[in-house]
GROMACS .gro file of C-alpha atoms in nm:
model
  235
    1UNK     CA    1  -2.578   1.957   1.875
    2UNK     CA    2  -2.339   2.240   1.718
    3UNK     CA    3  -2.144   2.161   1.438
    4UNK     CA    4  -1.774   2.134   1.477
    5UNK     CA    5  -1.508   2.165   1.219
    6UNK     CA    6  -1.172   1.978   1.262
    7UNK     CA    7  -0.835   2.073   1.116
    8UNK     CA    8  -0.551   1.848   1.043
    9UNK     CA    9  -0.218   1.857   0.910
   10UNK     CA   10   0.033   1.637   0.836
   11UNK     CA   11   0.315   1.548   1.024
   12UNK     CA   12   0.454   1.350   0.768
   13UNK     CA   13   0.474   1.238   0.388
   14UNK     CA   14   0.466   0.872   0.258
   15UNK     CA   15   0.761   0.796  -0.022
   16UNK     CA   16   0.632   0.489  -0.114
   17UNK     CA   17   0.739   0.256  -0.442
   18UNK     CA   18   0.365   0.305  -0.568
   19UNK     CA   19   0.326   0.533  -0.786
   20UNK     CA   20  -0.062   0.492  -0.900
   21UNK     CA   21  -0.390   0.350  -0.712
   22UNK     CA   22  -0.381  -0.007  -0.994
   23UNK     CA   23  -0.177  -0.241  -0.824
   24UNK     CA   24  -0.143  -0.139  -0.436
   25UNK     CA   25  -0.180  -0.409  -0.218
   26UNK     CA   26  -0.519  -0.441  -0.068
   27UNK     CA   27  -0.441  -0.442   0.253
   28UNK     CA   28  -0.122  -0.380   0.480
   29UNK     CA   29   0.167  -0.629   0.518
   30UNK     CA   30   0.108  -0.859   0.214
   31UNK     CA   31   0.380  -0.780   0.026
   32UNK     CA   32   0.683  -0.722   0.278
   33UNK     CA   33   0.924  -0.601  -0.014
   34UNK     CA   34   0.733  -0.264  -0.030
   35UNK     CA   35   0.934  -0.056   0.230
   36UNK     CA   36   0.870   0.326   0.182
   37UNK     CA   37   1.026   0.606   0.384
   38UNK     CA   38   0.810   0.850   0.583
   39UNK     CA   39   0.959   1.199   0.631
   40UNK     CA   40   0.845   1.401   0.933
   41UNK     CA   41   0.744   1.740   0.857
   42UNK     CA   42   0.870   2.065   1.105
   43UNK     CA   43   0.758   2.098   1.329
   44UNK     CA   44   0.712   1.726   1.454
   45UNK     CA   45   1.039   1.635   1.271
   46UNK     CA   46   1.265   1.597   1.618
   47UNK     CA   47   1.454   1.355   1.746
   48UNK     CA   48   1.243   1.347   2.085
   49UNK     CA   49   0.924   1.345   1.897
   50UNK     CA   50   0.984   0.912   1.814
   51UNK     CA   51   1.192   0.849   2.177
   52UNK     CA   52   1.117   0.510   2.243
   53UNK     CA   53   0.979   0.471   1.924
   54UNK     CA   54   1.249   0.202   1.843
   55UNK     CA   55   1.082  -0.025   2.051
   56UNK     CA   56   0.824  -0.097   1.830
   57UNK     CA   57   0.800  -0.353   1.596
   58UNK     CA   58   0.486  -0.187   1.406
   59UNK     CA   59   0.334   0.132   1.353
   60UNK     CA   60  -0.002   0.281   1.318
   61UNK     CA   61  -0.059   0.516   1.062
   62UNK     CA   62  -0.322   0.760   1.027
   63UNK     CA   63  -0.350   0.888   0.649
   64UNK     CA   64  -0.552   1.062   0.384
   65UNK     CA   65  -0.704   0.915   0.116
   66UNK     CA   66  -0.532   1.208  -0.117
   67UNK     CA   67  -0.575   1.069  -0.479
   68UNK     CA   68  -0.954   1.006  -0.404
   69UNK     CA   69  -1.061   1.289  -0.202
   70UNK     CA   70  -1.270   1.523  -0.424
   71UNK     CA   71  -1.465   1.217  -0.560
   72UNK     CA   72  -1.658   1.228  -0.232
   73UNK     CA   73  -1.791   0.964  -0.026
   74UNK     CA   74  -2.036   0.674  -0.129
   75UNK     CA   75  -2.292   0.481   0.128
   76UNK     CA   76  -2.245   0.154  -0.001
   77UNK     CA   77  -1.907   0.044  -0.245
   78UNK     CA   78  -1.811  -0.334  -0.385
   79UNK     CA   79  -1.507  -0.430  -0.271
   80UNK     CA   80  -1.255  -0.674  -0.410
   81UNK     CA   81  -1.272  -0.979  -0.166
   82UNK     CA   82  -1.635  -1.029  -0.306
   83UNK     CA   83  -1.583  -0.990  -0.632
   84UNK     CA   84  -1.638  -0.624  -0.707
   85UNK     CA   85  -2.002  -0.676  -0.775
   86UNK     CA   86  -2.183  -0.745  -0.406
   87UNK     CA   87  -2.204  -0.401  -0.297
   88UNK     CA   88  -2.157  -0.347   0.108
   89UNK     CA   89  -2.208  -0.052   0.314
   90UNK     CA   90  -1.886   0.209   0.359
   91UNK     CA   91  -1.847   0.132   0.719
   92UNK     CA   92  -1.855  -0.224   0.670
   93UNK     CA   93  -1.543  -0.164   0.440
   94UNK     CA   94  -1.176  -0.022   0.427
   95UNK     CA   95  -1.295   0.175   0.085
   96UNK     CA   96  -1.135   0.542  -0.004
   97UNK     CA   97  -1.494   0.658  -0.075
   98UNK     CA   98  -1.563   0.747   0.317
   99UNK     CA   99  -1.746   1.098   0.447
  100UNK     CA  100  -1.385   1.161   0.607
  101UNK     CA  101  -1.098   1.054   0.377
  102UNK     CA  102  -0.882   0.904   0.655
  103UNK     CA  103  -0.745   0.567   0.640
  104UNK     CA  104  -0.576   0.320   0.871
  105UNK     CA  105  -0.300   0.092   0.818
  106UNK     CA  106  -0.041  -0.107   1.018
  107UNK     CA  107   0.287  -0.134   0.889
  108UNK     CA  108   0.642  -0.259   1.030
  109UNK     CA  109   0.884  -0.028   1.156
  110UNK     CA  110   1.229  -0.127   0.980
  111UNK     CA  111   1.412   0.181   1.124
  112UNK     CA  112   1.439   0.569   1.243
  113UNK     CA  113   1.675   0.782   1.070
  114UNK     CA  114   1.726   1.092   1.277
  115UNK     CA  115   2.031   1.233   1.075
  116UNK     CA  116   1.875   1.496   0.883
  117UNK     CA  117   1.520   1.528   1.049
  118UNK     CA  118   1.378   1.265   1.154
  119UNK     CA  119   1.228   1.020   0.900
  120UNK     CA  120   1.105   0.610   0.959
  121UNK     CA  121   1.165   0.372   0.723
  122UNK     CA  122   0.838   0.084   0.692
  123UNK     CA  123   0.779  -0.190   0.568
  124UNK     CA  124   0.480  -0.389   0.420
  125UNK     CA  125   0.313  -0.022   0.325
  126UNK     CA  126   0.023  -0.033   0.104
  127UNK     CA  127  -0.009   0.326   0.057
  128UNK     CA  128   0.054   0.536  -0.256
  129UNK     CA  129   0.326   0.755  -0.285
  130UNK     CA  130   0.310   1.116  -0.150
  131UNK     CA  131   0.018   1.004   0.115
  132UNK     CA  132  -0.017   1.282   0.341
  133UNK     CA  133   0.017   1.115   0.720
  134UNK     CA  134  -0.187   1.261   1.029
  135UNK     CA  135  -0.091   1.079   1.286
  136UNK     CA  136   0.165   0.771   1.430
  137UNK     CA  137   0.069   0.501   1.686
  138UNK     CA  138   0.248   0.212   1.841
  139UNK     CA  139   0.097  -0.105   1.765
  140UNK     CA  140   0.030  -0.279   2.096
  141UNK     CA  141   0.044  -0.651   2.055
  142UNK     CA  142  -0.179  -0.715   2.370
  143UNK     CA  143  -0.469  -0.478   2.310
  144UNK     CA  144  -0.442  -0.481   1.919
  145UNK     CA  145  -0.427  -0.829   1.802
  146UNK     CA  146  -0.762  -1.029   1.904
  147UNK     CA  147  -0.744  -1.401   1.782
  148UNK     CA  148  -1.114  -1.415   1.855
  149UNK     CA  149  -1.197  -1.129   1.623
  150UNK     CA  150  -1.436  -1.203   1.339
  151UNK     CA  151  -1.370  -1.072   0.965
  152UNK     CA  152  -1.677  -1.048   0.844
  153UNK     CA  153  -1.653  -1.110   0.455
  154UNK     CA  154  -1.274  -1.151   0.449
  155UNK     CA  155  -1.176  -1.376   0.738
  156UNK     CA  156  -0.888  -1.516   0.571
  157UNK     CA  157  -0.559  -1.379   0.411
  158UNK     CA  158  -0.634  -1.363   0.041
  159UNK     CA  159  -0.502  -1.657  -0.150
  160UNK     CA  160  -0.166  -1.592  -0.358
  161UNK     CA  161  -0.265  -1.820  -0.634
  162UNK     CA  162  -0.062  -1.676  -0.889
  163UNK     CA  163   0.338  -1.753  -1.014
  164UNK     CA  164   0.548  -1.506  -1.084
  165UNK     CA  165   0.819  -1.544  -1.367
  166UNK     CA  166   1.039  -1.295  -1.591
  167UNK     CA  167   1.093  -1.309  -1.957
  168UNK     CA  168   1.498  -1.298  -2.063
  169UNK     CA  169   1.463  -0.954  -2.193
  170UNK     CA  170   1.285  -0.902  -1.784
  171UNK     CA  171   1.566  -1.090  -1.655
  172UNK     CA  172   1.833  -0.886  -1.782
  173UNK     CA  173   1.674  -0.547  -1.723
  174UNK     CA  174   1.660  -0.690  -1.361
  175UNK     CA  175   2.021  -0.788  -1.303
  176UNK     CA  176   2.101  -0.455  -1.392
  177UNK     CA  177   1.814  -0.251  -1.159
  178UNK     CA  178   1.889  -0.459  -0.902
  179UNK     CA  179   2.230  -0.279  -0.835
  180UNK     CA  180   2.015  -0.004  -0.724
  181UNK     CA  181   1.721  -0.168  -0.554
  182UNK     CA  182   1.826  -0.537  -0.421
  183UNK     CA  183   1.462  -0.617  -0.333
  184UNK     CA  184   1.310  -0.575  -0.664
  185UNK     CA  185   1.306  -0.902  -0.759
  186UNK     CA  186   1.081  -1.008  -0.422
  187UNK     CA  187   0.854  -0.680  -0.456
  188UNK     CA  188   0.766  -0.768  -0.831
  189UNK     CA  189   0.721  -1.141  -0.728
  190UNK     CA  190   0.505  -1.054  -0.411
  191UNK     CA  191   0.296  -0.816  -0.610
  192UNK     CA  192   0.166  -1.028  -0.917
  193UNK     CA  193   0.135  -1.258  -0.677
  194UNK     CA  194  -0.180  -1.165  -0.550
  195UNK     CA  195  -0.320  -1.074  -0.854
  196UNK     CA  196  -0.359  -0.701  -0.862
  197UNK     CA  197  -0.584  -0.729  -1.159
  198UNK     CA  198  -0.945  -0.621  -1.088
  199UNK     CA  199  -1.147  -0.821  -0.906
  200UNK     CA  200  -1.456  -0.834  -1.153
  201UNK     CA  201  -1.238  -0.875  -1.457
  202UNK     CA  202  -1.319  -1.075  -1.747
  203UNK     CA  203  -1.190  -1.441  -1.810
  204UNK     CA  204  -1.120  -1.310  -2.212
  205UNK     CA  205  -0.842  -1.090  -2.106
  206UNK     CA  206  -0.603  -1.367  -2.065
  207UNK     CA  207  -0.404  -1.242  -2.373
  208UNK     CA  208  -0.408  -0.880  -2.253
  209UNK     CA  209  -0.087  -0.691  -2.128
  210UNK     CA  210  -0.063  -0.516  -1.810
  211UNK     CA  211   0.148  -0.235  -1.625
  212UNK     CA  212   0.250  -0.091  -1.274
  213UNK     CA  213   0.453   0.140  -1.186
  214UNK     CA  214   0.690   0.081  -0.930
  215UNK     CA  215   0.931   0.370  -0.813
  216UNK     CA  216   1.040   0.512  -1.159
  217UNK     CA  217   0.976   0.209  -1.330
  218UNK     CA  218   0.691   0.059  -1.561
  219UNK     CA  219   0.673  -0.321  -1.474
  220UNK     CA  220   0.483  -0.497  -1.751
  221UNK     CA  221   0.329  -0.864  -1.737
  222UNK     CA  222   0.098  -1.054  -1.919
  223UNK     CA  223  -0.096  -1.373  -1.734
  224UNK     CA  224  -0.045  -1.678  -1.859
  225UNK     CA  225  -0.246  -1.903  -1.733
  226UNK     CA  226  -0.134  -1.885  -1.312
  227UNK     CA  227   0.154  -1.730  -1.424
  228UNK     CA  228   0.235  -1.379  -1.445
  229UNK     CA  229   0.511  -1.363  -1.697
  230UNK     CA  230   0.699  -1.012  -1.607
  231UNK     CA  231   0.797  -0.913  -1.970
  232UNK     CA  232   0.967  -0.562  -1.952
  233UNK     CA  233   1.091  -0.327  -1.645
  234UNK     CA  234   1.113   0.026  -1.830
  235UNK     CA  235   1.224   0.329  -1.680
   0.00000   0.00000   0.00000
């Protein structure tokens, strides 16, 4: 069989609140709060390109796994669910590591802009910022959600065992971010809720500090206990 080489391009970029791999959700649509804004490139950046788009209560999106790219593809990877230590193979996976860095994730379609270009604004993204898109689909209710379907290794929604609370000096810097972003609070909260620390982490960090960046902001926390006690928001 010849070989055959396939070109893409974007039709779109991702602005999402993520600004770095540690601490994106896992997996679409756990943390609601996390609405990014995906700008349409020309030539696919017309009003008639997303007719009937409106519609829709969800999106497909097609991206590429940008930040991980050149580290190339792996056979078999751990992923979080079991622990980071049982290794599985790629295809049995949702790792960036594939032969093809393309990814696939649903996300909910909070509104089209077509004022200046055309541009969607979603909801639920787990996608870093500046993720190159490739294609949009309509998620089809019918054909795309199967109650029978089995989930292999993660059949459940992971468990938000963690409690999220903010120190005074967090609490102020909040009050006066929120002016500018009203769902902070409830991004921050749904975060550190599910734990974004690494999945084969040791029980002796307890005491250690962590950081995400969110938009233009570092969000630091330390656990304690459940809790995640938010301790600074610095821009």
């Amino acid at each position: 069989m010849a070989d055959h080489l396939y070109t893409f391009e974007p039709v779109g970029v991702l602005h999402s609140p993520y600004r770095e791999k540690f601490g994106i959700p896992r997996q679409p649509g756990l943390v609601d709060a996390a609405e990014a804004r995906l700008q349409l490139l020309p030539p696919y950046n017309r009003e008639e390109a997303v007719r009937g788009l409106e519609g829709f209560s969800h999106v497909w999106l097609i991206f590429g796994f940008h930040a991980t790219a050149e580290q190339g593809w792996r056979p078999t990877v751990r992923p979080p669910r079991l622990g980071g230590n049982a290794r599985v193979g790629v295809f049995a996976s949702r790792s960036t590591f594939r032969p093809n860095p393309l990814g696939l994730s649903v996300v909910r379609l909070a509104g089209i802009d077509c004022s200046d270009g055309v541009s969607l604004t979603l909801a639920g993204v787990d996608l870093l910022d500046q993720t190159p898109i490739f294609d949009i689909k309509p998620y089809l209710p019918y054909a795309d959600a199967l109650p029978s379907a089995q989930g292999g290794f993660a059949p459940e929604n992971p468990d938000t065992a963690v409690s999220v609370s903010f120190s005074p000096q967090a609490e102020r810097q909040l009050s006066r971010l929120e002016a500018e972003r009203p769902r902070l609070r409830q991004l921050v909260c749904e975060l550190l809720a599910y734990d974004p620390r690494p999945a084969y982490r040791s029980d002796t960090d307890a005491s250690r500090d962590y950081g995400v960046k969110l938009y233009d902001l570092d969000v630091r926390w330390r656990m304690l206990g459940d809790v995640a006690e938010v301790t600074a928001l610095v821009l």
